[in-house]
Amino acid sequence: MIKKEMIAMLLAGGQGSRLGVLTAKVAKPAVAFGGKYRIIDFPLSNCINSGVDTVGVLTQYQPLRLNTHIGIGIAWDLDRNIGGVTVLPPYEKSTNSEWYTGTANAIYQNLDYMESYNPDYVLILSGDHIYKMDYEVMLDFHKANNAEVTIAVMPVPMEEASRFGIMITDENRRIVDFEEKPAHPRSNLASMGIYIFNWKTLREALIAKADQPALDFGKHVIPYCHEQGKPLYAYEFNGYWKDVGTLQSYWEANMELIDIVPEFNLYEEYWKVYTKSDILPPQYISADSVVERCIIGEGSDIYGRVYNSVVGRGVTVGRGTVIRDSIIMNNTRIGEGCELNKAIVAENVEIGSYVKLGVGEEAENETAPHIYNHGLVTVGEKSVIPDGVSVGRNTVIFGETTGEDYENSCLASGKSLIKAGE
């Protein structure tokens, strides 16, 4: 039997519904980020930088782009004969077949995979957070405390604590109690959804609670371990960590990359972020274009003016076009004379000439105000926006639109234009 000290199980099946049309056709971990990366690159890079060379990636929702991106793990040095990266979708079994119904249920359905490595420890990760973390340091903490479960926690402002799973610890960081989204929190140590389990402890807990519907770590597995008197410890993390689960937080995290002194630095030599790179020519910035405080992906052609924006690979920006505070993802083409303000434009979008995005007064979005807000304009992938239209704030466009879809060539603030079938 192959023996690994610690293997990682990376939960990457998330639908990411709060990202709206950005995740209509793609799992959240596969959404582009920072010009050249995808969100899943960050936990995968953390694994290889931490010396964890065996990673099971659990996929479910719209997995095609994620599977294509990961491939056999070459980009992350995870193409190993023993270990490496393995994509683990739900599969049909002889007795019953079911989708992954909860975070812990997904892990439970892959007990055989974990058993094949007979690990001492299992690291559970989420595929949709942006951060750098040395899991080896967390493992050292786990061992030093003779813990059976260690939960990574992060101090959050007390007024925000009710949004998280909160850990209450003693002076030695042993967890004495925990509360799921408490109305009156007793601590500000929020769970990051990163766990290290002793393998035997995890196996026992998953089997004991297997019949729970939507088996979940926070609701079922951790409480079970606590009730059984297992030593649970909180490992405090004080670095940058962002859950890019909403359009606002996704936009903010991208904008933070281009701060004068970025809080999250993509350029550190000792902690590289790896990704699958296409073979592309260098970017081209024309003589009369202007680029200020931007990330511009390779293979992009810039003929207009781009300020304070993150532009992906293979993007074309036409002459006379002005882009501000926006995210433009891979292989999008923007015509001449356009204006884009606070726009999130997904991959493979065609925007005609003399188009204005993000103009006029703000109005609440009429269909999904909890998703489309903060003055952003969101354009889903492969959408087409015709020449000469004007689009307000807190709007969403998805699909191949024509001039007839816009009343007086305008989509007012707060409106949604999602073509049937998209």
PDB file of C-alpha atoms in Angstrom, residues 34-183:
ATOM      1  CA  GLY A  34      -6.249  38.360 -11.742  1.00  0.00           C
ATOM      2  CA  GLY A  35      -5.814  38.475 -15.512  1.00  0.00           C
ATOM      3  CA  LYS A  36      -4.185  35.073 -16.050  1.00  0.00           C
ATOM      4  CA  TYR A  37      -5.356  32.764 -13.264  1.00  0.00           C
ATOM      5  CA  ARG A  38      -8.459  30.834 -12.256  1.00  0.00           C
ATOM      6  CA  ILE A  39      -9.654  30.802  -8.647  1.00  0.00           C
ATOM      7  CA  ILE A  40      -8.659  27.153  -8.110  1.00  0.00           C
ATOM      8  CA  ASP A  41      -5.019  27.990  -8.946  1.00  0.00           C
ATOM      9  CA  PHE A  42      -4.561  29.470  -5.468  1.00  0.00           C
ATOM     10  CA  PRO A  43      -5.357  26.419  -3.289  1.00  0.00           C
ATOM     11  CA  LEU A  44      -3.580  24.139  -5.806  1.00  0.00           C
ATOM     12  CA  SER A  45      -0.472  26.353  -5.675  1.00  0.00           C
ATOM     13  CA  ASN A  46      -0.661  26.416  -1.872  1.00  0.00           C
ATOM     14  CA  CYS A  47      -0.611  22.602  -1.901  1.00  0.00           C
ATOM     15  CA  ILE A  48       2.525  22.206  -3.988  1.00  0.00           C
ATOM     16  CA  ASN A  49       4.269  25.121  -2.208  1.00  0.00           C
ATOM     17  CA  SER A  50       3.465  23.379   1.115  1.00  0.00           C
ATOM     18  CA  GLY A  51       4.849  20.029  -0.023  1.00  0.00           C
ATOM     19  CA  VAL A  52       1.406  18.382  -0.397  1.00  0.00           C
ATOM     20  CA  ASP A  53       1.740  16.381  -3.624  1.00  0.00           C
ATOM     21  CA  THR A  54      -1.456  14.304  -3.516  1.00  0.00           C
ATOM     22  CA  VAL A  55      -4.666  16.231  -4.181  1.00  0.00           C
ATOM     23  CA  GLY A  56      -8.162  14.917  -4.907  1.00  0.00           C
ATOM     24  CA  VAL A  57     -10.283  17.579  -6.634  1.00  0.00           C
ATOM     25  CA  LEU A  58     -14.011  16.968  -6.105  1.00  0.00           C
ATOM     26  CA  THR A  59     -16.007  18.400  -8.991  1.00  0.00           C
ATOM     27  CA  GLN A  60     -19.720  18.422  -9.681  1.00  0.00           C
ATOM     28  CA  TYR A  61     -21.312  21.585 -11.092  1.00  0.00           C
ATOM     29  CA  GLN A  62     -20.382  22.448 -14.735  1.00  0.00           C
ATOM     30  CA  PRO A  63     -16.972  20.720 -14.469  1.00  0.00           C
ATOM     31  CA  LEU A  64     -15.793  20.871 -18.094  1.00  0.00           C
ATOM     32  CA  ARG A  65     -13.624  24.001 -17.929  1.00  0.00           C
ATOM     33  CA  LEU A  66     -12.276  23.023 -14.523  1.00  0.00           C
ATOM     34  CA  ASN A  67     -11.311  19.548 -15.735  1.00  0.00           C
ATOM     35  CA  THR A  68      -9.700  20.973 -18.879  1.00  0.00           C
ATOM     36  CA  HIS A  69      -7.778  23.529 -16.815  1.00  0.00           C
ATOM     37  CA  ILE A  70      -6.435  21.003 -14.306  1.00  0.00           C
ATOM     38  CA  GLY A  71      -5.675  18.278 -16.862  1.00  0.00           C
ATOM     39  CA  ILE A  72      -3.083  15.965 -15.341  1.00  0.00           C
ATOM     40  CA  GLY A  73      -1.701  18.719 -13.094  1.00  0.00           C
ATOM     41  CA  ILE A  74       1.449  19.579 -15.083  1.00  0.00           C
ATOM     42  CA  ALA A  75       1.212  23.323 -14.338  1.00  0.00           C
ATOM     43  CA  TRP A  76       1.378  22.698 -10.582  1.00  0.00           C
ATOM     44  CA  ASP A  77       3.985  19.903 -10.750  1.00  0.00           C
ATOM     45  CA  LEU A  78       1.193  17.519  -9.747  1.00  0.00           C
ATOM     46  CA  ASP A  79       1.613  15.057 -12.625  1.00  0.00           C
ATOM     47  CA  ARG A  80       3.026  12.307 -10.401  1.00  0.00           C
ATOM     48  CA  ASN A  81       3.117   8.540 -10.862  1.00  0.00           C
ATOM     49  CA  ILE A  82       2.200   8.177  -7.192  1.00  0.00           C
ATOM     50  CA  GLY A  83      -0.165  10.826  -5.911  1.00  0.00           C
ATOM     51  CA  GLY A  84      -0.444  13.988  -7.979  1.00  0.00           C
ATOM     52  CA  VAL A  85      -3.840  15.480  -8.800  1.00  0.00           C
ATOM     53  CA  THR A  86      -6.952  13.353  -9.385  1.00  0.00           C
ATOM     54  CA  VAL A  87     -10.324  14.763 -10.462  1.00  0.00           C
ATOM     55  CA  LEU A  88     -13.100  13.038  -8.497  1.00  0.00           C
ATOM     56  CA  PRO A  89     -16.618  13.555  -9.926  1.00  0.00           C
ATOM     57  CA  PRO A  90     -19.654  11.757  -8.422  1.00  0.00           C
ATOM     58  CA  TYR A  91     -20.002   8.290  -9.946  1.00  0.00           C
ATOM     59  CA  GLU A  92     -22.537   5.485 -10.181  1.00  0.00           C
ATOM     60  CA  LYS A  93     -22.267   2.729  -7.605  1.00  0.00           C
ATOM     61  CA  SER A  94     -23.879  -0.714  -7.542  1.00  0.00           C
ATOM     62  CA  THR A  95     -26.126  -0.044  -4.542  1.00  0.00           C
ATOM     63  CA  ASN A  96     -27.078   3.596  -4.967  1.00  0.00           C
ATOM     64  CA  SER A  97     -26.119   6.650  -6.986  1.00  0.00           C
ATOM     65  CA  GLU A  98     -26.295  10.201  -5.770  1.00  0.00           C
ATOM     66  CA  TRP A  99     -24.802  13.599  -6.381  1.00  0.00           C
ATOM     67  CA  TYR A 100     -22.559  15.109  -3.741  1.00  0.00           C
ATOM     68  CA  THR A 101     -25.157  16.541  -1.368  1.00  0.00           C
ATOM     69  CA  GLY A 102     -22.914  18.350   1.121  1.00  0.00           C
ATOM     70  CA  THR A 103     -19.242  19.107   1.733  1.00  0.00           C
ATOM     71  CA  ALA A 104     -18.705  16.095   3.983  1.00  0.00           C
ATOM     72  CA  ASN A 105     -20.908  13.824   1.851  1.00  0.00           C
ATOM     73  CA  ALA A 106     -18.578  14.506  -1.090  1.00  0.00           C
ATOM     74  CA  ILE A 107     -15.599  13.436   1.035  1.00  0.00           C
ATOM     75  CA  TYR A 108     -17.501  10.393   2.349  1.00  0.00           C
ATOM     76  CA  GLN A 109     -18.191   9.204  -1.203  1.00  0.00           C
ATOM     77  CA  ASN A 110     -14.419   9.147  -1.807  1.00  0.00           C
ATOM     78  CA  LEU A 111     -13.350   7.106   1.207  1.00  0.00           C
ATOM     79  CA  ASP A 112     -11.794   4.501  -1.115  1.00  0.00           C
ATOM     80  CA  TYR A 113      -9.603   7.141  -2.773  1.00  0.00           C
ATOM     81  CA  MET A 114      -8.289   8.333   0.591  1.00  0.00           C
ATOM     82  CA  GLU A 115      -7.898   4.774   1.885  1.00  0.00           C
ATOM     83  CA  SER A 116      -5.642   3.952  -1.081  1.00  0.00           C
ATOM     84  CA  TYR A 117      -3.005   6.356   0.272  1.00  0.00           C
ATOM     85  CA  ASN A 118      -3.435   5.325   3.931  1.00  0.00           C
ATOM     86  CA  PRO A 119      -2.562   8.877   5.048  1.00  0.00           C
ATOM     87  CA  ASP A 120      -1.854   9.971   8.613  1.00  0.00           C
ATOM     88  CA  TYR A 121      -3.670  13.251   7.973  1.00  0.00           C
ATOM     89  CA  VAL A 122      -6.281  14.581   5.541  1.00  0.00           C
ATOM     90  CA  LEU A 123      -6.392  18.269   4.619  1.00  0.00           C
ATOM     91  CA  ILE A 124      -9.842  19.538   3.548  1.00  0.00           C
ATOM     92  CA  LEU A 125      -9.841  22.651   1.361  1.00  0.00           C
ATOM     93  CA  SER A 126     -12.296  24.821  -0.522  1.00  0.00           C
ATOM     94  CA  GLY A 127     -11.663  25.598  -4.186  1.00  0.00           C
ATOM     95  CA  ASP A 128     -13.038  29.126  -4.167  1.00  0.00           C
ATOM     96  CA  HIS A 129     -10.898  31.287  -1.878  1.00  0.00           C
ATOM     97  CA  ILE A 130      -7.995  33.608  -2.720  1.00  0.00           C
ATOM     98  CA  TYR A 131      -5.113  33.285  -0.241  1.00  0.00           C
ATOM     99  CA  LYS A 132      -1.599  31.989   0.358  1.00  0.00           C
ATOM    100  CA  MET A 133      -1.126  29.563   3.217  1.00  0.00           C
ATOM    101  CA  ASP A 134       1.626  27.130   4.186  1.00  0.00           C
ATOM    102  CA  TYR A 135      -0.319  24.020   5.171  1.00  0.00           C
ATOM    103  CA  GLU A 136       2.889  22.502   6.556  1.00  0.00           C
ATOM    104  CA  VAL A 137       2.941  25.118   9.343  1.00  0.00           C
ATOM    105  CA  MET A 138      -0.687  24.247  10.140  1.00  0.00           C
ATOM    106  CA  LEU A 139       0.236  20.549  10.226  1.00  0.00           C
ATOM    107  CA  ASP A 140       3.109  21.287  12.638  1.00  0.00           C
ATOM    108  CA  PHE A 141       0.598  23.076  14.916  1.00  0.00           C
ATOM    109  CA  HIS A 142      -1.757  20.090  14.639  1.00  0.00           C
ATOM    110  CA  LYS A 143       0.986  17.660  15.662  1.00  0.00           C
ATOM    111  CA  ALA A 144       2.383  19.851  18.448  1.00  0.00           C
ATOM    112  CA  ASN A 145      -1.041  19.945  20.137  1.00  0.00           C
ATOM    113  CA  ASN A 146      -1.804  16.241  19.592  1.00  0.00           C
ATOM    114  CA  ALA A 147      -4.984  17.443  17.919  1.00  0.00           C
ATOM    115  CA  GLU A 148      -7.342  15.112  16.083  1.00  0.00           C
ATOM    116  CA  VAL A 149      -9.009  17.988  14.246  1.00  0.00           C
ATOM    117  CA  THR A 150      -7.488  21.408  13.542  1.00  0.00           C
ATOM    118  CA  ILE A 151      -9.630  24.159  12.051  1.00  0.00           C
ATOM    119  CA  ALA A 152      -8.013  27.194  10.420  1.00  0.00           C
ATOM    120  CA  VAL A 153      -9.590  30.356  11.818  1.00  0.00           C
ATOM    121  CA  MET A 154      -9.262  34.017  11.073  1.00  0.00           C
ATOM    122  CA  PRO A 155     -10.064  36.971  13.345  1.00  0.00           C
ATOM    123  CA  VAL A 156     -12.912  39.016  11.850  1.00  0.00           C
ATOM    124  CA  PRO A 157     -14.477  42.273  13.097  1.00  0.00           C
ATOM    125  CA  MET A 158     -16.926  41.456  15.906  1.00  0.00           C
ATOM    126  CA  GLU A 159     -19.819  43.124  14.063  1.00  0.00           C
ATOM    127  CA  GLU A 160     -19.321  40.738  11.117  1.00  0.00           C
ATOM    128  CA  ALA A 161     -18.885  37.575  13.216  1.00  0.00           C
ATOM    129  CA  SER A 162     -22.541  36.539  12.898  1.00  0.00           C
ATOM    130  CA  ARG A 163     -21.934  35.736   9.190  1.00  0.00           C
ATOM    131  CA  PHE A 164     -19.474  32.940   9.992  1.00  0.00           C
ATOM    132  CA  GLY A 165     -19.025  29.721  11.887  1.00  0.00           C
ATOM    133  CA  ILE A 166     -17.382  30.967  15.100  1.00  0.00           C
ATOM    134  CA  MET A 167     -14.917  29.033  17.315  1.00  0.00           C
ATOM    135  CA  ILE A 168     -14.683  29.630  21.064  1.00  0.00           C
ATOM    136  CA  THR A 169     -11.255  28.580  22.386  1.00  0.00           C
ATOM    137  CA  ASP A 170      -9.378  28.391  25.679  1.00  0.00           C
ATOM    138  CA  GLU A 171      -5.950  30.011  26.254  1.00  0.00           C
ATOM    139  CA  ASN A 172      -4.235  27.069  24.516  1.00  0.00           C
ATOM    140  CA  ARG A 173      -6.359  27.448  21.358  1.00  0.00           C
ATOM    141  CA  ARG A 174      -8.304  24.284  22.137  1.00  0.00           C
ATOM    142  CA  ILE A 175     -11.874  24.636  20.838  1.00  0.00           C
ATOM    143  CA  VAL A 176     -14.345  24.465  23.719  1.00  0.00           C
ATOM    144  CA  ASP A 177     -17.454  25.436  21.753  1.00  0.00           C
ATOM    145  CA  PHE A 178     -18.557  26.669  18.342  1.00  0.00           C
ATOM    146  CA  GLU A 179     -21.573  28.431  16.911  1.00  0.00           C
ATOM    147  CA  GLU A 180     -22.838  28.487  13.330  1.00  0.00           C
ATOM    148  CA  LYS A 181     -23.665  32.104  12.352  1.00  0.00           C
ATOM    149  CA  PRO A 182     -24.590  33.158  15.919  1.00  0.00           C
ATOM    150  CA  ALA A 183     -26.836  36.190  16.474  1.00  0.00           C
TER     151      ALA A 183
END
